[in-house]
Coordinates of C-alpha atoms and ligand atoms in Angstrom, one line a residue:
X234 CA 26.2 -67.7 30.5
X235 CA 25.7 -64.3 28.9
X236 CA 25.7 -61.4 31.4
X237 CA 24.2 -58.3 29.9
X238 CA 25.1 -54.8 30.9
X239 CA 21.6 -54.4 32.1
X240 CA 22.1 -57.3 34.5
X241 CA 25.2 -55.7 36.0
X242 CA 23.4 -52.3 36.2
X243 CA 20.4 -53.9 38.0
X244 CA 22.7 -55.5 40.6
X245 CA 24.5 -52.2 41.2
X246 CA 21.2 -50.4 41.5
X247 CA 19.9 -52.9 44.0
X248 CA 23.1 -52.6 46.0
X249 CA 22.7 -48.8 46.0
X250 CA 19.0 -49.1 47.1
X251 CA 19.8 -51.5 49.9
X252 CA 22.8 -49.6 51.1
X253 CA 20.6 -46.5 51.2
X254 CA 17.7 -48.2 53.0
X255 CA 20.3 -49.4 55.6
X256 CA 21.6 -45.8 56.0
X257 CA 24.9 -46.5 54.3
X258 CA 27.6 -44.0 53.3
X259 CA 26.0 -41.6 50.7
X260 CA 29.3 -41.5 48.7
X261 CA 29.3 -45.3 48.4
X262 CA 25.6 -45.3 47.4
X263 CA 26.3 -42.6 44.8
X264 CA 29.3 -44.6 43.4
X265 CA 27.0 -47.7 42.8
X266 CA 24.3 -45.6 41.2
X267 CA 26.8 -43.8 38.9
X268 CA 28.4 -47.1 37.9
X269 CA 24.9 -48.6 37.1
X270 CA 24.1 -45.7 34.8
X271 CA 27.4 -45.6 33.0
X272 CA 27.3 -49.4 32.4
X273 CA 23.7 -49.2 31.2
X274 CA 24.6 -46.5 28.7
X275 CA 27.9 -47.9 27.7
X276 CA 26.9 -49.1 24.3
X277 CA 29.2 -52.2 24.2
X278 CA 29.0 -55.4 26.2
X279 CA 31.2 -55.3 29.4
X280 CA 31.3 -59.1 29.2
X281 CA 32.9 -58.9 25.7
X282 CA 35.3 -56.2 26.9
X283 CA 36.5 -58.5 29.7
X284 CA 36.8 -61.4 27.2
X285 CA 39.0 -59.3 25.0
X286 CA 41.1 -58.3 28.0
X287 CA 40.2 -54.7 27.8
X288 CA 40.5 -52.4 30.8
X289 CA 37.2 -51.4 32.4
X290 CA 38.7 -48.6 34.4
X291 CA 38.3 -46.4 31.3
X292 CA 34.5 -46.6 31.9
X293 CA 33.4 -43.5 33.7
X294 CA 32.8 -44.2 37.4
X295 CA 34.5 -47.5 37.5
X296 CA 37.6 -47.7 39.8
X297 CA 39.5 -50.7 41.1
X298 CA 36.8 -51.8 43.5
X299 CA 34.0 -51.7 41.1
X300 CA 36.1 -53.3 38.4
X301 CA 36.6 -56.3 40.6
X302 CA 32.8 -56.5 41.4
X303 CA 32.0 -56.4 37.6
X304 CA 34.4 -59.3 37.0
X305 CA 32.8 -61.2 39.8
X306 CA 29.4 -60.6 38.4
X307 CA 30.5 -61.6 34.9
X308 CA 32.1 -64.8 36.3
X309 CA 29.4 -65.8 38.7
X310 CA 26.2 -64.0 37.7
X311 CA 26.0 -62.4 41.1
X312 CA 28.0 -60.6 43.7
X313 CA 28.8 -61.5 47.4
X314 CA 28.0 -58.0 48.6
X315 CA 24.5 -58.2 47.2
X316 CA 23.9 -61.7 48.7
X317 CA 25.0 -60.3 52.1
X318 CA 22.7 -57.2 51.8
X319 CA 19.8 -59.4 50.8
X320 CA 20.2 -61.4 54.1
X321 CA 19.9 -58.2 56.2
X322 CA 16.7 -56.9 54.7
X323 CA 13.9 -58.9 53.1
X324 CA 13.7 -59.2 49.3
X325 CA 10.4 -57.4 48.8
X326 CA 11.5 -54.2 50.5
X327 CA 13.2 -53.0 47.3
X328 CA 9.9 -53.1 45.5
X329 CA 8.6 -50.4 47.8
X330 CA 11.0 -48.0 46.2
X331 CA 9.0 -48.3 43.0
X332 CA 6.0 -46.6 44.6
X333 CA 6.2 -42.9 43.6
X334 CA 6.9 -40.8 46.6
X335 CA 8.8 -43.4 48.5
X336 CA 12.6 -43.1 48.5
X337 CA 15.1 -45.1 50.5
X338 CA 14.9 -42.9 53.6
X339 CA 11.2 -43.3 53.9
X340 CA 11.3 -47.0 53.2
X341 CA 13.8 -47.3 56.0
X342 CA 11.6 -45.2 58.4
X343 CA 8.6 -47.4 57.5
X344 CA 10.6 -50.5 58.1
X345 CA 12.1 -49.4 61.4
X346 CA 9.0 -48.0 62.9
X347 CA 6.2 -50.2 61.5
X348 CA 8.2 -53.3 60.3
X349 CA 6.7 -52.7 56.8
X350 CA 8.4 -55.1 54.4
X351 CA 5.9 -55.6 51.6
X352 CA 3.4 -53.7 49.6
X353 CA 0.5 -55.4 51.3
X354 CA 1.8 -54.4 54.7
X355 CA 2.2 -50.9 53.5
X356 CA -1.4 -50.7 52.3
X357 CA -2.5 -52.1 55.6
X358 CA -0.5 -49.6 57.6
X359 CA -1.8 -46.7 55.4
X360 CA -5.4 -47.9 55.8
X361 CA -5.0 -48.2 59.5
X362 CA -3.8 -44.6 59.7
X363 CA -0.4 -45.7 61.2
X364 CA 1.8 -43.9 58.7
X365 CA 0.5 -40.4 59.3
X366 CA 1.8 -40.7 62.9
X367 CA 5.4 -41.2 61.9
X368 CA 7.8 -38.3 62.0
X369 CA 8.3 -36.9 58.5
X370 CA 5.0 -38.4 57.3
X371 CA 1.5 -36.8 57.5
X372 CA -2.0 -37.6 56.5
X373 CA -1.4 -36.2 53.0
X374 CA 1.6 -38.4 52.5
X375 CA -0.3 -41.4 53.8
X376 CA -3.1 -40.7 51.3
X377 CA -0.6 -40.2 48.5
X378 CA 1.1 -43.5 49.2
X379 CA -2.2 -45.3 49.2
X380 CA -3.2 -43.6 45.9
X381 CA 0.1 -44.4 44.3
X382 CA -0.1 -48.1 45.2
X383 CA -3.7 -48.4 44.0
X384 CA -2.7 -46.7 40.7
X385 CA 0.2 -49.1 40.4
X386 CA -1.9 -52.2 41.1
X387 CA -4.5 -50.8 38.7
X388 CA -1.9 -50.6 36.0
X389 CA -2.4 -54.1 34.7
X390 CA -5.7 -52.7 33.4
X391 CA -5.5 -51.8 29.7
X392 CA -7.7 -49.4 27.8
X393 CA -9.1 -50.0 24.3
X394 CA -7.5 -47.8 21.8
X395 CA -10.7 -46.0 20.9
X396 CA -11.3 -45.2 24.6
X397 CA -7.8 -44.0 25.2
X398 CA -8.2 -41.8 22.1
X399 CA -11.2 -40.1 23.8
X400 CA -9.0 -39.0 26.7
X401 CA -5.9 -38.3 24.7
X402 CA -7.5 -35.9 22.2
X403 CA -8.5 -33.2 24.6
X404 CA -5.3 -33.5 26.7
X405 CA -3.2 -33.1 23.5
X406 CA -5.2 -30.1 22.5
X407 CA -4.8 -28.6 26.0
X408 CA -1.0 -29.1 25.9
X409 CA -0.8 -27.6 22.4
X410 CA -2.5 -24.5 23.7
X411 CA 0.2 -24.0 26.4
X412 CA 2.4 -20.9 25.8
X413 CA 6.0 -21.8 25.0
X414 CA 5.1 -25.3 23.7
X415 CA 6.6 -26.1 20.3
X416 CA 5.1 -29.5 19.3
X417 CA 3.0 -32.1 21.0
X418 CA 3.1 -35.7 20.0
X419 CA 1.3 -38.8 21.2
X420 CA 3.8 -41.7 21.4
X421 CA 3.9 -45.2 22.9
X422 CA 1.6 -48.0 22.1
X423 CA -1.1 -45.4 21.3
X424 CA 0.9 -44.1 18.3
X425 CA 1.6 -47.6 17.2
X426 CA -2.2 -48.2 17.1
X427 CA -2.1 -51.2 19.5
X428 CA -5.6 -52.5 20.1
X429 CA -5.2 -51.6 23.8
X430 CA -2.9 -49.3 25.6
X431 CA -1.4 -49.6 29.1
X432 CA -0.8 -45.9 29.5
X433 CA -0.5 -42.8 27.3
X434 CA 2.9 -41.4 26.5
X435 CA 3.1 -37.8 25.4
X436 CA 6.1 -35.9 24.1
X437 CA 6.3 -32.2 24.2
X438 CA 9.1 -30.1 22.7
X439 CA 9.7 -26.8 24.5
X440 CA 12.5 -24.8 26.0
X441 CA 10.9 -24.4 29.4
X442 CA 10.1 -27.9 30.6
X443 CA 9.0 -26.9 34.1
X444 CA 6.3 -24.6 32.8
X445 CA 4.9 -27.4 30.6
X446 CA 4.9 -29.8 33.5
X447 CA 3.2 -27.3 35.7
X448 CA 0.4 -26.9 33.1
X449 CA 0.2 -30.7 32.6
X450 CA -0.3 -31.4 36.3
X451 CA -3.0 -28.7 36.5
X452 CA -5.1 -30.3 33.8
X453 CA -8.6 -30.5 35.1
X454 CA -9.0 -34.3 34.7
X455 CA -5.9 -35.1 36.8
X456 CA -6.8 -37.3 39.7
X457 CA -3.3 -38.1 41.0
X458 CA 0.1 -36.6 40.3
X459 CA 2.5 -39.6 40.6
X460 CA 5.7 -37.8 39.8
X461 CA 6.7 -34.4 38.5
X462 CA 10.1 -33.0 37.6
X463 CA 11.5 -30.5 35.1
X464 CA 11.4 -32.7 32.1
X465 CA 9.0 -35.5 33.0
X466 CA 5.8 -36.2 34.9
X467 CA 3.3 -38.9 35.4
X468 CA -0.3 -38.4 36.3
X469 CA -3.4 -40.5 36.6
X470 CA -6.6 -39.1 35.0
X471 CA -10.0 -39.5 36.6
X472 CA -10.7 -42.2 34.0
X473 CA -7.9 -44.2 35.6
X474 CA -5.6 -43.8 32.6
X475 CA -2.0 -43.0 33.5
X476 CA -0.3 -40.4 31.3
X477 CA 3.5 -40.1 31.1
X478 CA 4.8 -36.8 29.8
X479 CA 8.3 -36.1 28.6
X480 CA 9.6 -32.7 27.6
X481 CA 12.7 -32.2 25.4
X482 CA 14.3 -29.4 23.5
X483 CA 13.0 -29.0 19.9
X484 CA 16.4 -30.3 18.5
X485 CA 15.8 -33.7 20.1
X486 CA 12.2 -34.1 18.8
X487 CA 12.9 -36.9 16.4
X488 CA 15.1 -38.9 18.7
X489 CA 12.7 -38.5 21.6
X490 CA 9.8 -39.5 19.5
X491 CA 11.5 -42.7 18.3
X492 CA 12.5 -43.6 21.9
X493 CA 9.0 -42.9 23.3
X494 CA 7.1 -44.5 20.5
X495 CA 8.9 -47.8 21.1
X496 CA 8.1 -50.6 21.1
X497 CA 10.8 -51.4 23.6
X498 CA 11.8 -54.4 21.4
X499 CA 12.1 -52.1 18.4
X500 CA 14.2 -49.6 20.4
X501 CA 16.5 -52.4 21.5
X502 CA 17.0 -53.5 17.9
X503 CA 17.8 -50.0 16.8
X504 CA 20.3 -49.6 19.6
X505 CA 22.0 -52.8 18.6
X506 CA 22.4 -51.6 15.0
X507 CA 23.8 -48.3 16.2
X508 CA 26.3 -50.1 18.3
X509 CA 27.6 -52.1 15.4
X510 CA 28.3 -48.7 13.7
X511 CA 30.0 -47.3 16.7
X512 CA 27.1 -45.0 17.4
X513 CA 25.0 -44.4 20.5
X514 CA 21.3 -43.8 20.2
X515 CA 19.1 -42.3 23.0
X516 CA 16.2 -40.0 23.5
X517 CA 18.4 -36.9 22.8
X518 CA 19.9 -38.0 19.5
X519 CA 22.3 -40.2 17.7
X520 CA 25.9 -39.7 18.8
X521 CA 29.4 -40.6 17.6
X522 CA 31.5 -40.1 20.7
X523 CA 30.2 -36.8 22.0
X524 CA 29.2 -35.5 18.5
X525 CA 25.5 -35.4 17.9
X526 CA 25.0 -36.5 14.3
X527 CA 21.2 -36.8 14.2
X528 CA 18.0 -36.4 16.2
X529 CA 15.9 -33.5 15.0
X530 CA 13.5 -35.7 13.0
X531 CA 12.7 -39.3 13.1
X532 CA 13.9 -39.7 9.5
X533 CA 17.3 -38.4 10.6
X534 CA 17.6 -40.9 13.4
X535 CA 16.8 -43.9 11.1
X536 CA 19.0 -42.5 8.3
X537 CA 21.9 -42.2 10.7
X538 CA 21.9 -45.9 11.3
X539 CA 21.3 -46.8 7.7
X540 CA 17.5 -47.4 7.9
X541 CA 14.5 -46.1 6.1
X542 CA 11.9 -44.4 8.3
X543 CA 9.6 -47.1 9.8
X544 CA 5.9 -46.4 10.2
X545 CA 5.0 -46.6 13.9
X546 CA 2.5 -49.4 13.4
X547 CA 5.4 -51.7 12.3
X548 CA 7.7 -51.0 15.2
X549 CA 7.4 -54.3 17.1
X550 CA 10.6 -55.9 16.1
X551 CA 8.8 -58.3 13.8
X552 CA 11.1 -58.0 10.8
X553 CA 10.6 -54.2 10.2
X554 CA 14.2 -53.3 11.0
X555 CA 15.6 -55.8 8.5
X556 CA 13.0 -54.5 5.9
X557 CA 14.0 -50.9 6.6
X558 CA 17.7 -51.8 6.1
X559 CA 17.1 -53.5 2.7
X560 CA 14.4 -51.0 1.6
X561 CA 11.7 -53.6 1.6
X562 CA 9.2 -51.9 3.9
X563 CA 5.6 -52.3 2.8
X564 CA 3.7 -49.2 1.5
X565 CA 1.0 -49.5 4.1
X566 CA -2.7 -49.2 3.4
X567 CA -4.2 -45.8 4.2
X568 CA -7.8 -44.8 5.0
X569 CA -8.0 -42.9 1.7
X570 CA -7.3 -46.1 -0.2
X571 CA -10.7 -47.6 0.8
X572 CA -13.3 -47.3 -1.9
X573 CA -16.1 -49.0 -0.1
X574 CA -17.3 -50.9 3.0
X575 CA -18.6 -54.5 2.9
X576 CA -20.3 -54.9 6.2
X577 CA -23.0 -52.6 7.7
X578 CA -26.4 -52.9 9.4
X579 CA -29.7 -50.9 9.2
X580 CA -32.7 -50.5 11.4
X581 CA -34.2 -53.5 9.7
X582 CA -32.2 -55.5 12.3
X583 CA -30.1 -54.1 15.1
X584 CA -28.8 -51.0 13.3
X585 CA -30.1 -47.5 14.1
X586 CA -30.4 -45.9 10.7
X587 CA -32.3 -46.4 7.5
X588 CA -30.9 -47.8 4.2
X589 CA -30.9 -44.3 2.7
X590 CA -29.1 -42.7 5.7
X591 CA -26.5 -45.3 5.8
X592 CA -25.9 -44.9 2.1
X593 CA -25.5 -41.1 2.3
X594 CA -23.2 -41.4 5.4
X595 CA -21.0 -43.9 3.6
X596 CA -20.8 -41.4 0.7
X597 CA -20.0 -38.6 3.1
X598 CA -17.2 -40.8 4.4
X599 CA -15.6 -40.9 1.0
X600 CA -16.9 -44.3 0.0
X601 CA -18.4 -45.2 -3.4
X602 CA -20.1 -48.5 -2.4
X603 CA -21.6 -50.0 0.7
X604 CA -22.7 -53.6 1.3
X605 CA -25.8 -53.8 3.4
X606 CA -25.4 -56.9 5.5
X607 CA -28.1 -57.2 8.1
X608 CA -28.4 -60.2 10.4
X609 CA -30.1 -63.4 9.4
X610 CA -33.2 -65.0 11.1
X611 CA -31.3 -67.0 13.7
X612 CA -30.3 -63.9 15.5
X613 CA -33.8 -63.3 16.9
X614 CA -32.5 -60.8 19.5
X615 CA -31.2 -58.6 16.6
X616 CA -34.5 -59.1 14.8
X617 CA -32.6 -61.0 12.1
X618 CA -34.1 -61.2 8.5
X619 CA -36.0 -64.2 7.3
X620 CA -36.2 -64.8 3.5
X621 CA -39.3 -62.7 3.1
X622 CA -37.9 -59.6 4.9
X623 CA -34.6 -60.0 3.1
X624 CA -36.4 -60.2 -0.3
X625 CA -38.1 -56.9 0.6
X626 CA -34.8 -55.3 1.5
X627 CA -33.4 -56.4 -1.8
X628 CA -36.2 -54.7 -3.6
X629 CA -35.7 -51.5 -1.6
X630 CA -32.0 -51.5 -2.4
X631 CA -32.7 -51.9 -6.1
X632 CA -35.0 -48.9 -6.0
X633 CA -32.6 -46.8 -4.0
X634 CA -29.7 -47.5 -6.4
X635 CA -31.7 -46.0 -9.2
X636 CA -32.0 -42.8 -7.4
X637 CA -28.8 -42.5 -5.3
X638 CA -25.8 -40.5 -6.8
X639 CA -22.2 -41.2 -5.9
X640 CA -22.9 -44.3 -3.9
X641 CA -24.0 -47.8 -4.8
X642 CA -25.5 -50.2 -2.3
X643 CA -24.6 -53.8 -2.6
X644 CA -27.2 -56.4 -1.5
X645 CA -25.8 -58.6 1.2
X646 CA -26.4 -60.4 4.5
X647 CA -24.5 -61.3 7.6
X648 CA -25.6 -64.8 7.7
X649 CA -25.2 -67.0 10.8
X650 CA -22.9 -69.9 10.5
X651 CA -24.8 -72.6 12.4
X652 CA -23.2 -75.1 14.7
X653 CA -22.8 -77.7 12.0
X654 CA -21.4 -75.2 9.5
X655 CA -24.6 -74.7 7.4
X656 CA -25.9 -71.3 6.7
X657 CA -28.9 -69.7 8.3
X658 CA -30.8 -68.9 5.1
X659 CA -31.8 -71.0 2.1
X660 CA -29.8 -70.8 -1.2
X661 CA -32.9 -69.5 -3.0
X662 CA -32.5 -66.1 -1.3
X663 CA -28.7 -66.1 -1.0
X664 CA -28.6 -66.4 -4.7
X665 CA -30.1 -63.0 -5.1
X666 CA -27.4 -61.2 -3.2
X667 CA -24.2 -59.5 -4.3
X668 CA -22.3 -60.6 -1.2
X669 CA -22.7 -63.1 1.6
X670 CA -20.8 -62.3 4.8
X671 CA -20.7 -65.4 7.1
X672 CA -20.3 -65.1 10.8
X673 CA -20.3 -67.1 14.0
X674 CA -22.5 -65.8 16.8
X675 CA -22.8 -68.8 19.0
X676 CA -20.9 -71.9 20.2
X677 CA -17.6 -69.9 20.5
X678 CA -16.2 -72.6 22.7
X679 CA -16.2 -75.6 20.4
X680 CA -13.0 -77.6 20.4
X681 CA -10.5 -76.6 17.8
X682 CA -11.1 -79.5 15.3
X683 CA -14.9 -79.0 15.4
X684 CA -14.7 -75.2 15.2
X685 CA -12.4 -75.4 12.2
X686 CA -14.5 -78.0 10.4
X687 CA -17.6 -75.8 11.0
X688 CA -16.1 -72.7 9.4
X689 CA -14.5 -74.7 6.6
X690 CA -17.8 -76.2 5.7
X691 CA -19.5 -72.8 5.7
X692 CA -16.8 -71.5 3.4
X693 CA -17.4 -74.4 1.0
X694 CA -20.9 -73.1 0.4
X695 CA -21.0 -71.7 -3.1
X696 CA -22.4 -68.3 -2.1
X697 CA -20.0 -67.6 0.7
X698 CA -18.0 -64.4 0.1
X699 CA -16.4 -63.1 3.3
X700 CA -15.7 -64.6 6.8
X701 CA -16.7 -61.8 9.3
X702 CA -14.7 -61.2 12.5
X703 CA -12.9 -64.6 12.1
X704 CA -11.9 -65.2 15.7
X705 CA -15.1 -63.9 17.4
X706 CA -13.0 -62.2 20.1
X707 CA -14.1 -59.1 22.0
X708 CA -11.1 -57.2 23.3
X709 CA -10.6 -57.8 27.0
X710 CA -14.0 -59.6 27.2
X711 CA -14.0 -62.7 25.1
X712 CA -11.0 -64.7 23.9
X713 CA -10.6 -65.6 20.3
X714 CA -12.2 -69.0 19.6
X715 CA -9.9 -71.9 19.1
X716 CA -9.6 -72.3 15.4
X717 CA -7.0 -73.4 12.9
X718 CA -6.7 -70.0 11.1
X719 CA -4.1 -71.2 8.6
X720 CA -6.6 -73.8 7.3
X721 CA -9.3 -71.2 7.2
X722 CA -7.0 -68.9 5.2
X723 CA -6.1 -71.7 2.8
X724 CA -9.7 -72.6 2.4
X725 CA -10.4 -68.9 1.5
X726 CA -7.8 -69.1 -1.2
X727 CA -9.0 -72.3 -2.6
X728 CA -12.7 -71.2 -2.7
X729 CA -12.0 -67.6 -3.9
X730 CA -13.4 -66.0 -0.8
X731 CA -12.0 -63.5 1.7
X732 CA -11.4 -62.7 5.4
X733 CA -12.8 -59.7 7.1
X734 CA -10.8 -57.4 9.4
X735 CA -13.6 -56.0 11.5
X736 CA -12.8 -52.4 12.4
X737 CA -15.1 -52.1 15.4
X738 CA -12.8 -51.0 18.2
X739 CA -14.0 -53.8 20.5
X740 CA -13.2 -56.4 17.9
X741 CA -10.3 -55.5 15.6
X742 CA -10.6 -59.0 14.4
X743 CA -8.4 -60.2 12.3
X744 CA -5.5 -60.0 14.7
X745 CA -2.4 -58.3 13.3
X746 CA -0.3 -61.5 13.0
X747 CA -3.2 -63.2 11.1
X748 CA -3.2 -60.3 8.6
X749 CA 0.4 -61.1 7.9
X750 CA -0.5 -64.8 7.4
X751 CA -3.5 -63.9 5.2
X752 CA -1.3 -61.7 3.0
X753 CA 1.4 -64.4 2.8
X754 CA -1.2 -66.8 1.5
X755 CA -2.3 -64.3 -1.2
X756 CA -5.8 -63.9 0.3
X757 CA -7.4 -60.5 0.3
X758 CA -8.7 -58.9 3.5
X759 CA -11.9 -56.8 3.7
X760 CA -11.5 -53.9 6.1
X761 CA -15.1 -53.5 7.2
X762 CA -16.8 -51.1 9.7
X763 CA -19.7 -53.4 10.8
X764 CA -21.4 -50.0 11.3
X765 CA -24.6 -50.2 13.2
X766 CA -25.2 -46.4 12.7
X767 CA -24.2 -43.7 10.3
X768 CA -21.6 -42.5 12.8
X769 CA -19.7 -45.7 12.9
X770 CA -18.1 -45.4 9.5
X771 CA -15.5 -43.4 11.4
X772 CA -14.4 -46.7 13.0
X773 CA -12.8 -47.7 9.7
X774 CA -9.7 -45.8 10.9
X775 CA -9.1 -48.3 13.7
X776 CA -9.4 -51.1 11.1
X777 CA -6.8 -49.3 9.0
X778 CA -4.5 -49.1 12.1
X779 CA -4.8 -52.8 12.7
X780 CA -4.3 -53.6 9.0
X781 CA -1.1 -51.5 9.0
X782 CA 0.1 -53.4 12.1
X783 CA -0.5 -56.5 10.0
X784 CA 1.7 -55.1 7.2
X785 CA -1.2 -54.8 4.7
X786 CA -0.8 -52.7 1.6
X787 CA -3.4 -51.3 -0.6
X788 CA -3.2 -54.3 -3.0
X789 CA -3.9 -56.7 -0.1
X790 CA -7.3 -55.2 0.7
X791 CA -10.5 -56.2 -1.1
X792 CA -12.3 -52.9 -0.6
X793 CA -9.5 -50.8 -1.9
X794 CA -10.8 -52.0 -5.3
X795 CA -13.3 -49.8 -7.2
X796 CA -16.7 -51.2 -7.6
X797 CA -15.9 -52.2 -11.2
X798 CA -12.8 -54.1 -10.0
X799 CA -14.7 -55.6 -7.1
X800 CA -17.6 -57.1 -9.0
X801 CA -15.5 -59.8 -10.8
X802 CA -13.8 -60.6 -7.5
X803 CA -17.3 -61.4 -6.0
X804 CA -18.3 -63.1 -9.3
X805 CA -18.2 -66.6 -7.9
X806 CA -21.2 -65.6 -5.9
X807 CA -22.9 -63.8 -8.7
X808 CA -22.3 -66.5 -11.3
X809 CA -23.9 -69.4 -9.4
X810 CA -27.2 -70.3 -11.2
X811 CA -30.3 -69.1 -9.5
X812 CA -31.8 -72.6 -9.7
X813 CA -29.7 -73.8 -6.7
Ligands
DGT149 P1 1.8 -49.9 26.9 O1 1.8 -48.6 27.6 O2 2.0 -51.1 27.8 O3 0.6 -50.1 26.1 O4 3.1 -50.0 25.9 P2 4.1 -48.9 25.5 O5 4.9 -49.4 24.4 O6 3.4 -47.6 25.4 O7 5.1 -48.9 26.7 P3 5.5 -47.9 27.9 O8 4.4 -46.9 28.1 O9 6.0 -48.6 29.0 O10 6.8 -47.1 27.3 C1 6.6 -46.2 26.3 C2 7.8 -46.3 25.4 O11 9.0 -45.9 26.0 C3 8.1 -47.7 24.9 O12 7.2 -48.0 23.8 C4 9.5 -47.6 24.5 C5 10.1 -46.7 25.6 N1 10.7 -47.5 26.7 C6 10.1 -47.8 27.8 N2 10.9 -48.5 28.6 C7 12.0 -48.7 27.9 C8 13.2 -49.4 28.1 O13 13.5 -50.0 29.2 N3 14.1 -49.4 27.1 C9 13.9 -48.8 25.9 N4 14.8 -48.8 25.0 N5 12.8 -48.1 25.7 C10 11.8 -48.1 26.6
CA150 CA1 2.3 -46.5 27.0
CA151 CA1 4.4 -45.1 29.7

């Protein structure tokens, strides 16, 4: 059975916690804590060292007693001392230590005076006002404990990227305006462009950490300060978003940014590579022994362990480390690579702006073509187009195209895929369009076989161009429908049609792993805004983030093509005789 250094460190930490709650000898407590840290940071496996017959007493903080305990843990997976300590105090009590503001002494006091052993009991005691009566606690402490627990319980809540961005932007600007601050970076899942973020992680480089932390905790949107020290702090904003701040010296910017950007799995993979080269990597730099050999920039950190710099969106330990080692990283799509947008609405249906205003806004956003794809008749709520109204829109677009400069409108529709897989408009009108975007808006819960057959049948339709928001999911609100996506992708390849990556921040649909699958099958992805107003072209950047998480390059993206290049790719639609 493998015993990892982290397992040993966790056991020693729990021993230290329990000894301290019991009021044990502070030196003994310290010894276990120090040992936990040095083992955690050791850089090579203790289990392997023992197997090779090496002496553990060369590890800082490990004497004869702890050496014996480590061997016991490696041999048995646990340690008699811990078992004994676990019998004297209940298991859940250690979890109380994770509540900011509660150290072992306070946990011990709460246990002795109020018999508090679990978080639930703690919440009850706080709500009953029993904690404020204890010596060393007051009403403020009681309120703080309650806030902290609520923040912690709330932490499972995740925030959509676009929403997190709204809170992050002003906070980053506020920190940048702090005297003495060198650089301010957003890190964590936010920088990796995850579709949701659990909390925000911010890195600041500065000489005087305490001054930065003070300014951070004084930010006007702060609701609770969970923790604050000289180099790190955590707050909860009024919005409920937790923000973790870390301050390092400017020399460590690159190393700290790599560490804080994560993902954790990516960091672990990097550390493993460093270990094989006899190097140690942490948030301060890359070290050979006590020599710091890199860390001022991210590039230097990756280079020190033989890797090319990895774009944050790829840092999920899904093959990017190997690709960085062999110089096979993708050249990821960028927003500037998009020439057009293939999914947008006007006020003819549920959009807010006119054809002309949408066209001009698309041009202002650097696009040279825009497909107008209003809803079809079945979506009555959205005032979907019947053949007559669509015919009228087609004429309007033809007229506008004569007059507009620098932007071309394509004639399209977002046609409903009905439950049986047929399309919601007759071929006679679809035949007049440049592009037919098909989408599911009902019956999301069909069983897998039926749902798949429905979509495949729709894609078999000769006019079908792009499958819009293929899974139908709404982030945190509606799960993806159950569909065999590989079959869908293969059908797209066979029929010469495409999959959409819907850039709306509540959809981001294709999922990142499906982007990879689509690319692997040689099917192009359309990154589309699904704009319902002229302001929503800005959402394309979220689609780009998702596409990058899915390893897509410029060549994998349908609307990175110029209009001249695009037309033949849509030709299957165009070449079908109008008599159908
Ligand atoms: P989130 O907040 O759940 O959306 O995801 P992240 O990735 O932002 O995770 P978070 O906020 O817990 O931590 C921020 C970064 O800090 C994470 O991406 C990598 C680094 N980190 C956190 N915990 C560990 C750890 O135990 N080991 C290592 N190597 N890195 C960690
Ligand atoms: Ca985070
Ligand atoms: Ca965090």
